[in-house]
Coordinates of C-alpha atoms in Angstrom, one line a residue:
S266 CA 23.7 8.5 34.6
I267 CA 23.0 4.8 34.6
H268 CA 20.6 3.5 37.2
L269 CA 19.3 0.1 38.4
F270 CA 15.6 -0.6 38.0
T271 CA 13.4 -3.5 39.2
V272 CA 11.0 -4.4 36.5
D273 CA 8.6 -7.4 36.6
G274 CA 10.8 -8.9 39.4
K275 CA 14.1 -8.5 37.4
M276 CA 16.9 -6.1 38.0
R277 CA 17.7 -4.0 34.9
H278 CA 20.1 -1.2 34.2
A279 CA 19.4 1.8 32.0
N280 CA 20.2 5.4 31.4
T281 CA 17.7 8.0 32.6
Q282 CA 18.1 10.3 29.6
D283 CA 19.6 10.2 26.1
P284 CA 23.3 11.1 26.0
A285 CA 24.3 14.3 24.2
I286 CA 26.2 14.1 21.0
P287 CA 29.2 16.4 20.7
R288 CA 28.6 19.2 18.2
A289 CA 31.6 18.1 16.1
L290 CA 29.9 14.7 15.6
A291 CA 26.3 15.7 15.4
G292 CA 26.3 15.7 11.6
V293 CA 27.3 12.0 11.3
V294 CA 26.1 10.5 14.6
A295 CA 22.3 10.5 15.2
G296 CA 22.5 9.2 18.8
V297 CA 23.4 6.2 21.0
V298 CA 20.9 3.5 20.3
S299 CA 20.8 2.0 23.8
L300 CA 22.5 2.0 27.1
N301 CA 20.3 -0.6 28.8
D302 CA 19.7 -4.3 29.1
F303 CA 15.9 -4.3 28.6
P304 CA 15.4 -7.1 26.0
I305 CA 13.4 -6.6 22.9
K306 CA 10.4 -8.9 23.1
P307 CA 9.7 -11.9 20.8
M308 CA 6.2 -11.7 19.3
N309 CA 5.0 -15.3 19.8
S310 CA 2.1 -16.5 21.9
G311 CA 0.2 -19.6 23.0
F312 CA 3.1 -22.1 23.1
R313 CA 1.6 -25.5 23.4
P314 CA 3.6 -28.7 23.4
L315 CA 1.9 -31.5 21.5
G316 CA 4.2 -34.5 21.4
A317 CA 7.6 -35.8 20.5
L318 CA 9.3 -34.8 17.3
C319 CA 9.9 -38.2 15.9
P320 CA 9.4 -38.5 12.1
T321 CA 9.3 -42.4 12.2
G322 CA 7.1 -42.9 15.2
P323 CA 3.7 -41.9 16.5
R324 CA 2.6 -38.3 16.0
P325 CA -0.2 -36.2 17.3
A326 CA -3.5 -36.0 15.4
Y327 CA -3.2 -32.4 14.1
T328 CA -6.9 -32.6 13.2
S329 CA -8.9 -33.8 16.1
G330 CA -12.5 -32.7 16.8
N331 CA -12.5 -28.9 17.0
D332 CA -8.7 -28.6 17.5
H333 CA -6.9 -27.7 14.4
Y334 CA -3.3 -26.7 13.7
L335 CA -1.5 -25.2 10.8
A336 CA 0.9 -27.6 9.0
P337 CA 2.8 -26.2 6.0
A338 CA 0.4 -28.0 3.7
D339 CA -2.6 -26.3 5.4
F340 CA -1.0 -22.9 4.9
A341 CA -0.4 -23.7 1.2
T342 CA -4.1 -24.7 0.8
I343 CA -5.6 -21.8 2.8
Y344 CA -3.5 -19.1 1.2
D345 CA -3.5 -20.5 -2.3
V346 CA 0.3 -21.3 -2.6
N347 CA 0.0 -24.7 -4.2
P348 CA -0.5 -23.4 -7.8
L349 CA 2.9 -21.6 -7.4
Y350 CA 4.6 -24.7 -6.2
S351 CA 3.2 -26.6 -9.2
S352 CA 4.7 -24.1 -11.6
G353 CA 8.1 -24.3 -10.0
I354 CA 7.9 -21.1 -7.8
T355 CA 9.3 -22.5 -4.6
G356 CA 11.8 -19.8 -3.5
A357 CA 14.7 -21.6 -5.2
G358 CA 17.7 -19.3 -5.5
V359 CA 16.4 -16.8 -3.0
T360 CA 17.8 -16.2 0.5
I361 CA 15.8 -15.1 3.5
A362 CA 17.7 -13.7 6.5
I363 CA 16.2 -14.3 10.0
V364 CA 17.1 -12.0 12.9
G365 CA 17.9 -13.9 16.2
R366 CA 19.8 -14.0 19.4
T367 CA 19.9 -17.6 20.4
D368 CA 21.4 -20.9 19.3
I369 CA 19.1 -23.3 17.5
A370 CA 19.3 -27.1 17.1
L371 CA 19.5 -28.3 13.5
S372 CA 17.8 -31.5 14.6
D373 CA 14.7 -29.5 15.4
I374 CA 14.7 -27.8 12.0
N375 CA 15.4 -31.0 10.1
G376 CA 12.9 -32.9 12.1
F377 CA 10.2 -30.3 11.4
R378 CA 10.8 -30.5 7.6
S379 CA 10.9 -34.3 7.6
T380 CA 7.7 -34.6 9.7
F381 CA 5.7 -32.3 7.4
G382 CA 6.9 -33.5 4.1
L383 CA 9.2 -30.6 3.2
P384 CA 12.4 -31.2 1.2
A385 CA 15.6 -31.5 3.2
N386 CA 17.1 -27.9 3.3
A387 CA 19.0 -27.1 6.4
P388 CA 19.4 -23.4 7.3
T389 CA 22.7 -21.5 7.3
I390 CA 23.6 -20.4 10.8
I391 CA 25.8 -17.3 11.2
V392 CA 27.1 -16.5 14.7
N393 CA 27.8 -12.8 14.8
G394 CA 30.3 -12.2 17.6
P395 CA 30.3 -14.2 20.8
D396 CA 28.0 -17.3 20.8
P397 CA 24.8 -16.4 22.6
G398 CA 24.2 -20.0 23.6
T399 CA 20.6 -21.4 23.9
T400 CA 18.3 -18.9 25.5
S401 CA 14.6 -18.6 26.1
D402 CA 14.2 -17.3 22.6
E403 CA 14.7 -20.8 21.1
V404 CA 11.0 -21.3 20.4
E405 CA 11.0 -17.9 18.6
A406 CA 14.0 -18.7 16.5
D407 CA 12.7 -22.2 15.6
L408 CA 9.4 -20.7 14.5
D409 CA 11.0 -18.0 12.3
V410 CA 13.5 -20.4 10.6
E411 CA 11.0 -23.2 10.1
W412 CA 8.1 -21.2 8.8
S413 CA 10.0 -18.9 6.4
G414 CA 11.3 -22.1 4.9
A415 CA 8.0 -23.9 5.0
V416 CA 6.3 -21.2 2.8
A417 CA 9.4 -21.0 0.5
P418 CA 10.6 -24.7 0.8
Y419 CA 13.6 -24.3 -1.6
A420 CA 14.7 -20.9 -0.3
T421 CA 18.0 -20.6 1.6
I422 CA 17.4 -19.6 5.2
A423 CA 20.2 -17.6 6.7
Y424 CA 19.8 -17.4 10.5
V425 CA 21.9 -14.7 12.2
E426 CA 22.3 -14.9 15.9
S427 CA 24.0 -12.3 18.1
A428 CA 24.5 -12.3 21.9
S429 CA 23.1 -9.2 23.7
T430 CA 25.7 -7.0 25.4
N431 CA 25.4 -4.9 28.5
S432 CA 24.2 -2.0 26.3
T433 CA 23.0 -3.4 23.0
D434 CA 20.3 -6.0 22.3
G435 CA 21.3 -9.0 20.2
I436 CA 18.4 -8.3 17.9
D437 CA 19.8 -4.9 17.0
L438 CA 23.2 -6.5 16.3
S439 CA 21.8 -9.2 14.1
A440 CA 19.6 -6.8 12.1
Q441 CA 22.6 -4.5 11.6
Y442 CA 24.7 -7.5 10.5
I443 CA 22.2 -8.6 7.9
V444 CA 21.9 -5.1 6.3
D445 CA 25.6 -4.1 6.5
N446 CA 26.6 -7.4 4.9
D447 CA 23.8 -7.3 2.3
L448 CA 23.1 -10.8 3.3
A449 CA 19.8 -11.5 1.6
P450 CA 17.1 -9.7 -0.4
I451 CA 14.6 -10.5 2.4
M452 CA 14.8 -10.3 6.1
S453 CA 12.3 -11.0 8.9
T454 CA 12.3 -9.8 12.5
S455 CA 9.8 -11.2 14.9
Y456 CA 10.6 -8.9 17.8
G457 CA 9.3 -5.6 19.0
Q458 CA 9.3 -2.7 21.4
C459 CA 7.0 0.3 21.3
E460 CA 8.3 3.5 19.7
D461 CA 8.1 5.5 22.9
Y462 CA 10.3 2.9 24.8
I463 CA 12.9 2.8 22.0
G464 CA 13.5 6.5 22.2
T465 CA 14.7 9.0 19.7
A466 CA 18.0 7.3 19.0
G467 CA 16.5 3.8 18.8
N468 CA 13.8 4.9 16.3
A469 CA 16.4 6.7 14.2
F470 CA 18.6 3.6 14.2
Y471 CA 15.8 1.4 12.8
N472 CA 14.7 4.1 10.4
S473 CA 18.2 4.5 9.0
L474 CA 18.9 0.7 9.0
Y475 CA 15.7 -0.1 7.0
Q476 CA 16.3 2.9 4.7
Q477 CA 19.8 1.4 4.0
A478 CA 18.2 -2.0 3.5
A479 CA 15.6 -0.6 1.0
A480 CA 18.4 1.2 -0.9
Q481 CA 20.2 -2.2 -1.2
G482 CA 17.0 -3.9 -2.4
I483 CA 16.3 -5.7 0.9
T484 CA 12.7 -6.1 1.9
A485 CA 12.3 -6.1 5.7
F486 CA 9.4 -7.7 7.3
V487 CA 8.6 -7.0 11.0
S488 CA 5.9 -8.4 13.3
A489 CA 3.2 -5.9 14.3
G490 CA 3.1 -7.1 17.9
D491 CA 0.9 -9.3 20.1
S492 CA -0.6 -6.8 22.6
G493 CA -3.4 -5.4 20.4
A494 CA -3.5 -1.6 20.4
A495 CA -1.7 -1.6 23.8
G496 CA 1.8 -1.7 22.2
C497 CA 3.6 0.2 25.0
M498 CA 2.6 -1.4 28.2
S499 CA 0.3 -4.0 29.7
G500 CA -2.4 -3.0 32.2
S501 CA -2.4 0.7 31.5
S502 CA -5.3 2.7 30.2
N503 CA -2.8 4.9 28.3
S504 CA -0.9 2.3 26.5
L505 CA -1.7 2.9 22.8
G506 CA 1.4 2.3 20.8
V507 CA 2.9 0.4 17.9
N508 CA 6.1 -1.6 17.4
G509 CA 8.9 0.8 16.7
L510 CA 10.9 -1.9 14.9
G511 CA 8.1 -2.2 12.4
S512 CA 6.7 1.3 12.0
T513 CA 9.3 2.9 9.8
P514 CA 8.4 3.9 6.2
Y515 CA 11.0 1.4 4.9
N516 CA 9.7 -2.0 6.3
V517 CA 6.6 -4.1 5.8
C518 CA 4.7 -4.5 9.1
V519 CA 2.8 -7.8 9.4
G520 CA -0.3 -8.1 11.6
G521 CA -2.4 -11.1 12.6
S522 CA -5.7 -12.6 11.6
E523 CA -7.7 -15.5 13.1
F524 CA -9.7 -18.2 11.2
M525 CA -13.5 -18.1 11.6
D526 CA -14.0 -21.8 11.5
T527 CA -15.5 -22.8 14.8
A528 CA -19.2 -22.7 13.7
N529 CA -18.7 -25.3 11.0
P530 CA -15.2 -26.8 11.2
S531 CA -16.0 -29.6 8.7
Q532 CA -16.6 -27.0 6.0
Y533 CA -12.9 -26.1 6.1
W534 CA -11.1 -29.1 7.6
S535 CA -10.9 -32.7 6.7
S536 CA -11.5 -35.2 9.5
T537 CA -8.2 -36.9 8.7
N538 CA -4.7 -35.7 7.9
D539 CA -2.8 -36.3 4.7
P540 CA -0.3 -39.1 5.7
A541 CA 2.6 -37.4 3.9
T542 CA 2.2 -33.8 5.0
Y543 CA -0.3 -33.9 7.8
G544 CA -2.4 -31.3 6.0
S545 CA -6.1 -31.3 6.5
A546 CA -7.3 -27.8 5.4
L547 CA -9.9 -27.9 2.5
S548 CA -10.0 -24.3 1.3
Y549 CA -9.5 -20.7 2.3
I550 CA -11.1 -20.0 5.7
P551 CA -12.7 -16.6 6.3
E552 CA -10.7 -14.5 8.8
E553 CA -11.2 -11.8 11.4
A554 CA -8.7 -9.8 13.3
W555 CA -6.7 -11.9 15.7
N556 CA -8.0 -11.2 19.2
E557 CA -7.6 -13.8 22.0
S558 CA -7.4 -11.2 24.8
A559 CA -9.3 -11.3 28.0
L560 CA -12.1 -9.4 26.3
V561 CA -13.2 -12.4 24.3
S562 CA -14.5 -15.7 25.4
G563 CA -11.7 -18.0 26.3
G564 CA -9.1 -15.4 25.9
S565 CA -6.5 -13.9 28.4
G566 CA -4.3 -10.9 28.8
D567 CA -3.7 -8.6 25.9
W568 CA -3.1 -11.2 23.2
A569 CA -4.2 -9.6 19.9
T570 CA -2.8 -8.3 16.7
G571 CA -0.8 -5.1 17.0
G572 CA -1.8 -2.1 15.0
G573 CA -2.4 1.6 15.2
V574 CA -0.8 5.0 14.5
S575 CA 2.9 5.9 14.7
I576 CA 3.8 8.8 16.9
V577 CA 7.1 9.2 15.0
Y578 CA 6.7 8.9 11.2
P579 CA 4.4 11.0 9.0
K580 CA 2.2 9.3 6.4
P581 CA 4.4 7.8 3.6
S582 CA 3.4 8.9 0.1
W583 CA 2.8 5.3 -0.9
Q584 CA 0.3 4.6 1.9
V585 CA -2.8 5.2 -0.2
A586 CA -5.8 2.9 -0.4
P587 CA -9.4 2.9 0.6
G588 CA -9.7 2.7 4.3
V589 CA -6.3 4.3 5.1
P590 CA -7.0 6.9 7.8
S591 CA -6.5 10.5 7.0
D592 CA -4.4 11.0 10.2
G593 CA -1.2 12.3 8.6
M594 CA 0.9 9.6 10.3
R595 CA 2.2 6.2 9.3
D596 CA -0.4 3.5 10.1
V597 CA 0.5 -0.2 10.8
P598 CA 0.2 -3.0 10.0
D599 CA 0.5 -3.2 6.2
V600 CA -0.6 -6.8 5.7
A601 CA -1.5 -9.8 7.8
L602 CA -1.6 -13.5 8.0
S603 CA -3.0 -16.0 10.6
A604 CA -1.5 -15.4 14.0
A605 CA -4.0 -16.9 16.5
G606 CA -3.2 -19.6 19.0
H607 CA -6.5 -21.0 17.7
D608 CA -5.4 -23.1 14.7
G609 CA -1.8 -22.3 15.8
Y610 CA 1.3 -22.9 13.7
L611 CA 3.0 -26.3 14.2
I612 CA 6.8 -26.1 14.9
G613 CA 9.6 -28.4 15.9
T614 CA 11.4 -27.2 19.0
Q615 CA 13.4 -28.8 21.8
G616 CA 12.8 -32.2 20.4
Q617 CA 9.0 -32.0 20.3
I618 CA 6.1 -30.8 18.2
A619 CA 4.4 -27.7 19.5
S620 CA 1.8 -25.2 18.5
V621 CA 2.5 -21.5 18.6
G622 CA 0.8 -18.3 17.5
G623 CA 1.5 -14.6 17.4
T624 CA 2.6 -12.1 14.7
S625 CA 6.0 -13.8 15.1
A626 CA 4.5 -16.5 12.8
S627 CA 2.9 -14.1 10.3
S628 CA 6.1 -12.1 9.6
P629 CA 8.4 -15.0 8.6
S630 CA 5.5 -16.6 6.7
F631 CA 5.1 -13.4 4.6
A632 CA 8.8 -13.3 4.1
G633 CA 8.4 -16.7 2.6
L634 CA 5.8 -15.4 0.2
M635 CA 8.2 -12.6 -0.7
A636 CA 10.8 -15.2 -1.7
L637 CA 8.3 -16.6 -4.2
I638 CA 7.8 -13.1 -5.6
V639 CA 11.5 -12.5 -5.9
Q640 CA 12.0 -15.8 -7.7
K641 CA 9.1 -15.1 -10.1
S642 CA 10.7 -11.6 -10.7
S643 CA 13.9 -13.3 -12.1
N644 CA 15.5 -13.1 -8.6
Q645 CA 15.4 -9.3 -8.7
P646 CA 15.4 -7.8 -5.1
Q647 CA 12.2 -5.8 -4.4
G648 CA 13.3 -3.3 -1.7
T649 CA 10.5 -1.3 -0.3
A650 CA 7.7 -3.7 -1.1
N651 CA 5.0 -1.5 0.4
V652 CA 5.0 0.7 -2.7
R653 CA 3.7 -2.3 -4.7
L654 CA 1.6 -3.7 -2.0
Y655 CA -0.4 -0.5 -1.7
Q656 CA -0.6 -0.1 -5.5
L657 CA -2.2 -3.5 -5.6
G658 CA -4.5 -2.8 -2.6
N659 CA -5.6 0.6 -4.0
A660 CA -6.4 -1.1 -7.3
Q661 CA -8.3 -3.9 -5.7
Y662 CA -10.4 -1.9 -3.3
G663 CA -10.6 1.3 -5.4
S664 CA -11.2 0.2 -9.0
G665 CA -11.9 -3.5 -9.1
G666 CA -8.3 -4.6 -9.6
P667 CA -7.2 -8.2 -9.1
A668 CA -8.1 -9.7 -5.7
V669 CA -4.6 -10.3 -4.3
F670 CA -5.8 -9.7 -0.7
H671 CA -8.5 -11.3 1.4
D672 CA -10.2 -8.3 2.9
V673 CA -10.6 -8.9 6.7
T674 CA -13.7 -6.8 7.7
T675 CA -14.5 -8.4 11.1
G676 CA -13.0 -8.0 14.5
N677 CA -10.8 -5.5 16.4
N678 CA -7.6 -5.2 18.4
T679 CA -9.2 -3.7 21.5
V680 CA -7.6 -5.3 24.6
P681 CA -8.1 -4.7 28.4
S682 CA -5.2 -2.3 28.4
A683 CA -6.4 -0.1 25.5
A684 CA -9.4 0.6 23.2
G685 CA -8.1 -0.2 19.8
F686 CA -9.3 -0.3 16.2
S687 CA -11.9 -2.2 14.2
C688 CA -11.6 -3.9 10.9
G689 CA -13.4 -2.5 7.9
V690 CA -13.5 -2.6 4.1
G691 CA -10.1 -2.1 2.5
Y692 CA -7.3 -1.0 4.8
D693 CA -7.6 -1.0 8.6
P694 CA -5.1 -0.7 11.5
C695 CA -5.7 -4.3 12.5
T696 CA -5.0 -6.4 9.4
G697 CA -3.7 -3.7 7.0
L698 CA -4.6 -4.4 3.4
G699 CA -5.6 -8.0 4.4
T700 CA -4.2 -11.4 4.1
A701 CA -2.7 -12.8 0.9
D702 CA -3.9 -14.9 -1.9
A703 CA -0.4 -16.1 -2.7
T704 CA -0.9 -17.0 -6.3
A705 CA -2.8 -13.8 -7.2
L706 CA -0.2 -11.7 -5.3
V707 CA 2.8 -13.3 -7.0
N708 CA 1.3 -13.4 -10.5
N709 CA 0.2 -9.7 -10.3
W710 CA 3.4 -8.4 -8.7
A711 CA 5.4 -7.9 -11.9
A712 CA 6.9 -4.5 -12.3
C713 CA 4.6 -2.0 -13.9
P714 CA 4.7 -1.9 -17.7
A715 CA 5.0 1.3 -19.7
I716 CA 1.4 2.6 -20.0
T717 CA 0.9 5.2 -22.8
L718 CA -2.1 7.5 -23.4
S719 CA -3.5 8.5 -26.7
P720 CA -4.0 10.8 -28.4
S721 CA -0.8 12.6 -27.7
A722 CA -2.4 16.0 -28.3
L723 CA -6.0 17.2 -28.2
A724 CA -7.9 19.2 -30.9
N725 CA -8.8 22.8 -30.0
G726 CA -12.3 23.6 -28.9
I727 CA -14.6 26.5 -29.5
D728 CA -16.1 28.6 -26.8
A729 CA -19.8 27.9 -26.0
T730 CA -19.7 24.9 -28.4
A731 CA -20.0 21.3 -27.2
Y732 CA -16.6 19.5 -27.1
S733 CA -15.8 15.8 -26.8
A734 CA -12.7 13.7 -27.0
T735 CA -11.8 10.2 -25.8
I736 CA -8.5 9.4 -24.1
S737 CA -7.4 5.8 -24.1
A738 CA -4.5 3.9 -22.6
S739 CA -2.5 0.9 -23.6
G740 CA 0.4 -1.2 -22.4
G741 CA -1.2 -2.3 -19.0
A742 CA -4.1 -4.5 -17.9
A743 CA -7.6 -3.2 -18.6
P744 CA -9.8 -1.8 -17.3
Y745 CA -8.2 1.6 -16.8
T746 CA -9.3 4.5 -14.6
Y747 CA -8.6 8.0 -15.8
S748 CA -8.1 11.2 -13.7
V749 CA -6.6 14.7 -13.9
T750 CA -3.6 14.6 -11.6
S751 CA -2.3 18.1 -12.1
G752 CA -3.3 21.3 -13.7
S753 CA -7.0 22.0 -14.5
L754 CA -9.4 21.5 -17.4
P755 CA -11.0 24.4 -19.3
G756 CA -14.2 25.6 -17.5
G757 CA -17.2 23.6 -18.5
L758 CA -15.3 20.4 -19.4
A759 CA -15.0 17.2 -17.3
L760 CA -13.1 13.9 -17.6
S761 CA -14.9 10.7 -16.7
T762 CA -13.2 7.8 -15.1
S763 CA -13.6 5.9 -18.4
G764 CA -11.5 8.6 -20.3
A765 CA -14.3 10.7 -21.9
L766 CA -13.5 14.4 -22.0
S767 CA -16.7 16.4 -22.7
G768 CA -18.7 19.4 -21.9
T769 CA -19.4 22.9 -23.2
P770 CA -16.5 25.4 -22.7
T771 CA -17.5 28.5 -20.8
A772 CA -14.6 30.7 -21.8
S773 CA -11.8 30.9 -24.3
G774 CA -8.1 30.5 -23.5
S775 CA -5.5 27.7 -23.0
S776 CA -5.4 25.2 -20.2
S777 CA -2.6 22.8 -19.3
F778 CA -3.2 19.6 -17.4
T779 CA -2.0 16.0 -16.9
V780 CA -4.2 12.9 -17.3
T781 CA -3.2 9.7 -15.5
A782 CA -4.5 6.3 -16.4
T783 CA -4.3 3.6 -13.7
D784 CA -4.7 0.0 -14.8
A785 CA -6.3 -3.0 -13.1
N786 CA -3.0 -3.8 -11.3
G787 CA -2.5 -0.3 -9.9
C788 CA 0.2 0.6 -12.6
A789 CA -0.1 4.1 -14.0
G790 CA 0.9 6.2 -17.0
S791 CA 0.5 9.9 -17.6
Q792 CA 0.2 12.3 -20.5
A793 CA 0.5 16.1 -20.4
Y794 CA -2.0 18.0 -22.5
S795 CA -2.6 21.6 -23.5
L796 CA -6.1 22.4 -24.7
T797 CA -7.0 25.7 -26.3
I798 CA -10.6 27.0 -26.4
L799 CA -11.0 29.4 -29.3
V800 CA -13.6 32.1 -29.5
Q801 CA -16.4 31.4 -32.0
P802 CA -16.6 34.4 -34.4
P803 CA -19.9 35.7 -35.7
V804 CA -20.7 34.3 -39.2
V805 CA -22.3 36.6 -41.9
T806 CA -24.2 35.0 -44.7
G807 CA -25.7 38.1 -46.3
V808 CA -26.6 41.8 -46.1
T809 CA -29.7 43.2 -47.7
K810 CA -31.4 46.6 -47.7
L811 CA -34.9 47.0 -46.4
A812 CA -37.6 49.5 -47.6
N813 CA -37.7 53.1 -46.4
P814 CA -36.5 54.3 -44.1
F815 CA -33.1 53.0 -45.0
R816 CA -32.1 49.9 -43.0
L817 CA -29.7 47.0 -43.5
K818 CA -30.5 43.4 -42.6
V819 CA -27.4 41.4 -41.6
M820 CA -28.0 37.6 -41.6
G821 CA -25.7 34.9 -40.2
S822 CA -25.1 33.1 -36.9
N823 CA -23.4 33.5 -33.5
F824 CA -24.5 37.1 -33.1
K825 CA -24.0 37.3 -29.3
S826 CA -25.7 39.8 -27.0
G827 CA -23.8 43.0 -27.0
I828 CA -22.4 42.5 -30.5
Q829 CA -21.0 45.8 -32.0
V830 CA -21.0 46.9 -35.6
F831 CA -18.3 49.1 -37.1
I832 CA -19.0 50.7 -40.6
G833 CA -16.4 51.8 -43.0
G834 CA -13.5 51.6 -40.6
S835 CA -15.0 53.8 -38.0
A836 CA -13.4 53.7 -34.6
S837 CA -16.8 53.9 -32.9
P838 CA -19.6 51.3 -33.2
W839 CA -22.8 52.1 -34.9
S840 CA -25.2 53.2 -32.2
N841 CA -28.5 52.1 -33.8
T842 CA -28.1 48.3 -33.9
L843 CA -31.0 46.1 -33.1
P844 CA -30.2 42.4 -32.5
K845 CA -33.3 40.3 -33.5
S846 CA -31.7 36.9 -32.8
T847 CA -28.4 35.2 -32.8
A848 CA -28.8 35.0 -36.6
L849 CA -30.2 38.5 -37.4
L850 CA -29.2 42.1 -36.9
L851 CA -30.9 45.3 -38.1
L852 CA -28.8 48.4 -38.7
K853 CA -31.2 51.4 -38.4
G854 CA -30.6 55.1 -38.8
G855 CA -32.4 56.2 -42.0
A856 CA -30.6 59.0 -43.8
S857 CA -27.7 58.9 -41.4
L858 CA -27.0 55.3 -42.1
K859 CA -27.6 55.8 -45.9
A860 CA -25.0 58.5 -46.0
L861 CA -22.3 56.0 -44.9
F862 CA -23.0 53.9 -48.0
P863 CA -22.3 56.1 -51.1
K864 CA -24.0 54.6 -54.1
G865 CA -21.9 52.2 -56.1
Q866 CA -19.2 51.9 -53.4
S867 CA -18.3 48.8 -51.4
V868 CA -18.3 49.7 -47.7
A869 CA -16.7 47.4 -45.0
I870 CA -18.9 46.2 -42.1
E871 CA -17.1 44.6 -39.1
L872 CA -19.0 42.7 -36.5
V873 CA -17.3 42.2 -33.1
N874 CA -18.7 39.9 -30.3
T875 CA -18.1 40.7 -26.7
D876 CA -15.6 37.8 -26.4
G877 CA -13.5 39.3 -29.3
G878 CA -14.8 37.1 -32.1
T879 CA -14.8 39.2 -35.3
A880 CA -16.3 38.9 -38.7
T881 CA -15.9 41.3 -41.7
T882 CA -18.2 41.7 -44.7
S883 CA -19.2 44.5 -47.0
Y884 CA -22.2 46.1 -48.6
T885 CA -22.6 48.0 -51.9
R886 CA -25.6 50.2 -52.3

């Protein structure tokens, strides 16, 4: 049944339960995505008009006292993009698709690019179905189109807009259009709704859609959300939740950070703007988790970076790095970029310059960085980029690999509606793996080379005898970290992280195991080994007769406790054996022993250790 609901002063219609799928269709239809007109929310915040968008006339002072704003040139300085631009990595030849549901004015986009010194490069606009017209989402769309193109200035921006219907949100329709038409190797969605609100069918839709995208090589970026840990509702003490559009295992979820520049702004910002680009940032600025909620001075509401634990998806196999919680579930976000209204992003919208924040800004900006990666990778689509992102993060935080992320260790996403999470070393559910050093990220992104281990086989060892071998790797970037990833080493042996295999075997036998070497970039290679530990037999160096009574002195080495002596092929060991040391045995017995050695005849003597090691000699009286 469909009912009418009054929510936040607006009348909405929605179904009260998921429709049942006929049994005949259950194998091919997962469910009905939606039967309501609750809109998916844009993830922007802190909209602040600053002045007319007029490239040839007066403009606001984007650096003025303690008020600072992000122009594209500032982003390029702070996140180290300029060396890439200088080497020709600008996004040329790469397309970024933007998910939308409103018309945009090309004059705003062109004015933004002209104002901030970007090359003329108008977006392609695709109207999917009926024209939605200009809606309240115009600011969101302008932000997404302008900043994906600001970070990748020569990329093609394909903006897809779809009108919402009585039962389906235009965001769903635009996202589906981009994937079904394989429109671009990169897509960005700056909208969200919590997993619980989306429902079973809605979560299945986005999971399937992004799985299809990944299979086609499309990298999907989605904003983490702007309500801190309270991703499901505002004003509730039980509102923990994450954005269901961004929590699937097949998309990159982008959270938000905030620049820590208020104590000493002049350290990070020039007092004047560059006249061509209006950039004024001097360097990278340390960051904390974005939190401008009512719990911090000057904040309001629940404005903070989204992040937390999925209630739908188990932990993906690739989500491994220091700091990743051992909670068994998918954690978000994966990465972050600046998202605060403090030092907000400058945009051109509705004929004016404005400042805006939110993870709506960080998602398209990271999509722009991915365009640089794709261009550097010979325009090869990257698909599920999280696999590589976490390889790099695991290498950086786990074994001193290249610093491709700025580790954000300060702040939290606790808001009035929900106690959230705190930043820490490595991964955290506020800023993920951290924010990007663009040049380091792009230059270390390359697909993993073939890493080989040597030797291909290991020499046998001997029980109770010290063993050592060195395993080394080649083909990747040193240093390498070595580990046993399957099977087990012989007892008494250990493998160091530097590849030294050593110890004293405690038992004989064969062991099979695999050693994996991981290089400085998180790339890995493996080699299977079989190592046999042989028994060490006793060694006989001589047999002499002692004076009366008749005794034999057996000399050698490795005579173990419990060693047995068999004389002349006897099935029973000689009972009167006296071990004096590991190198000396006395065979006693007087006339009885003497009788076993007829004069002039060579008689066999066999020594058998308890581990089965055997030596044979003879004695002639």
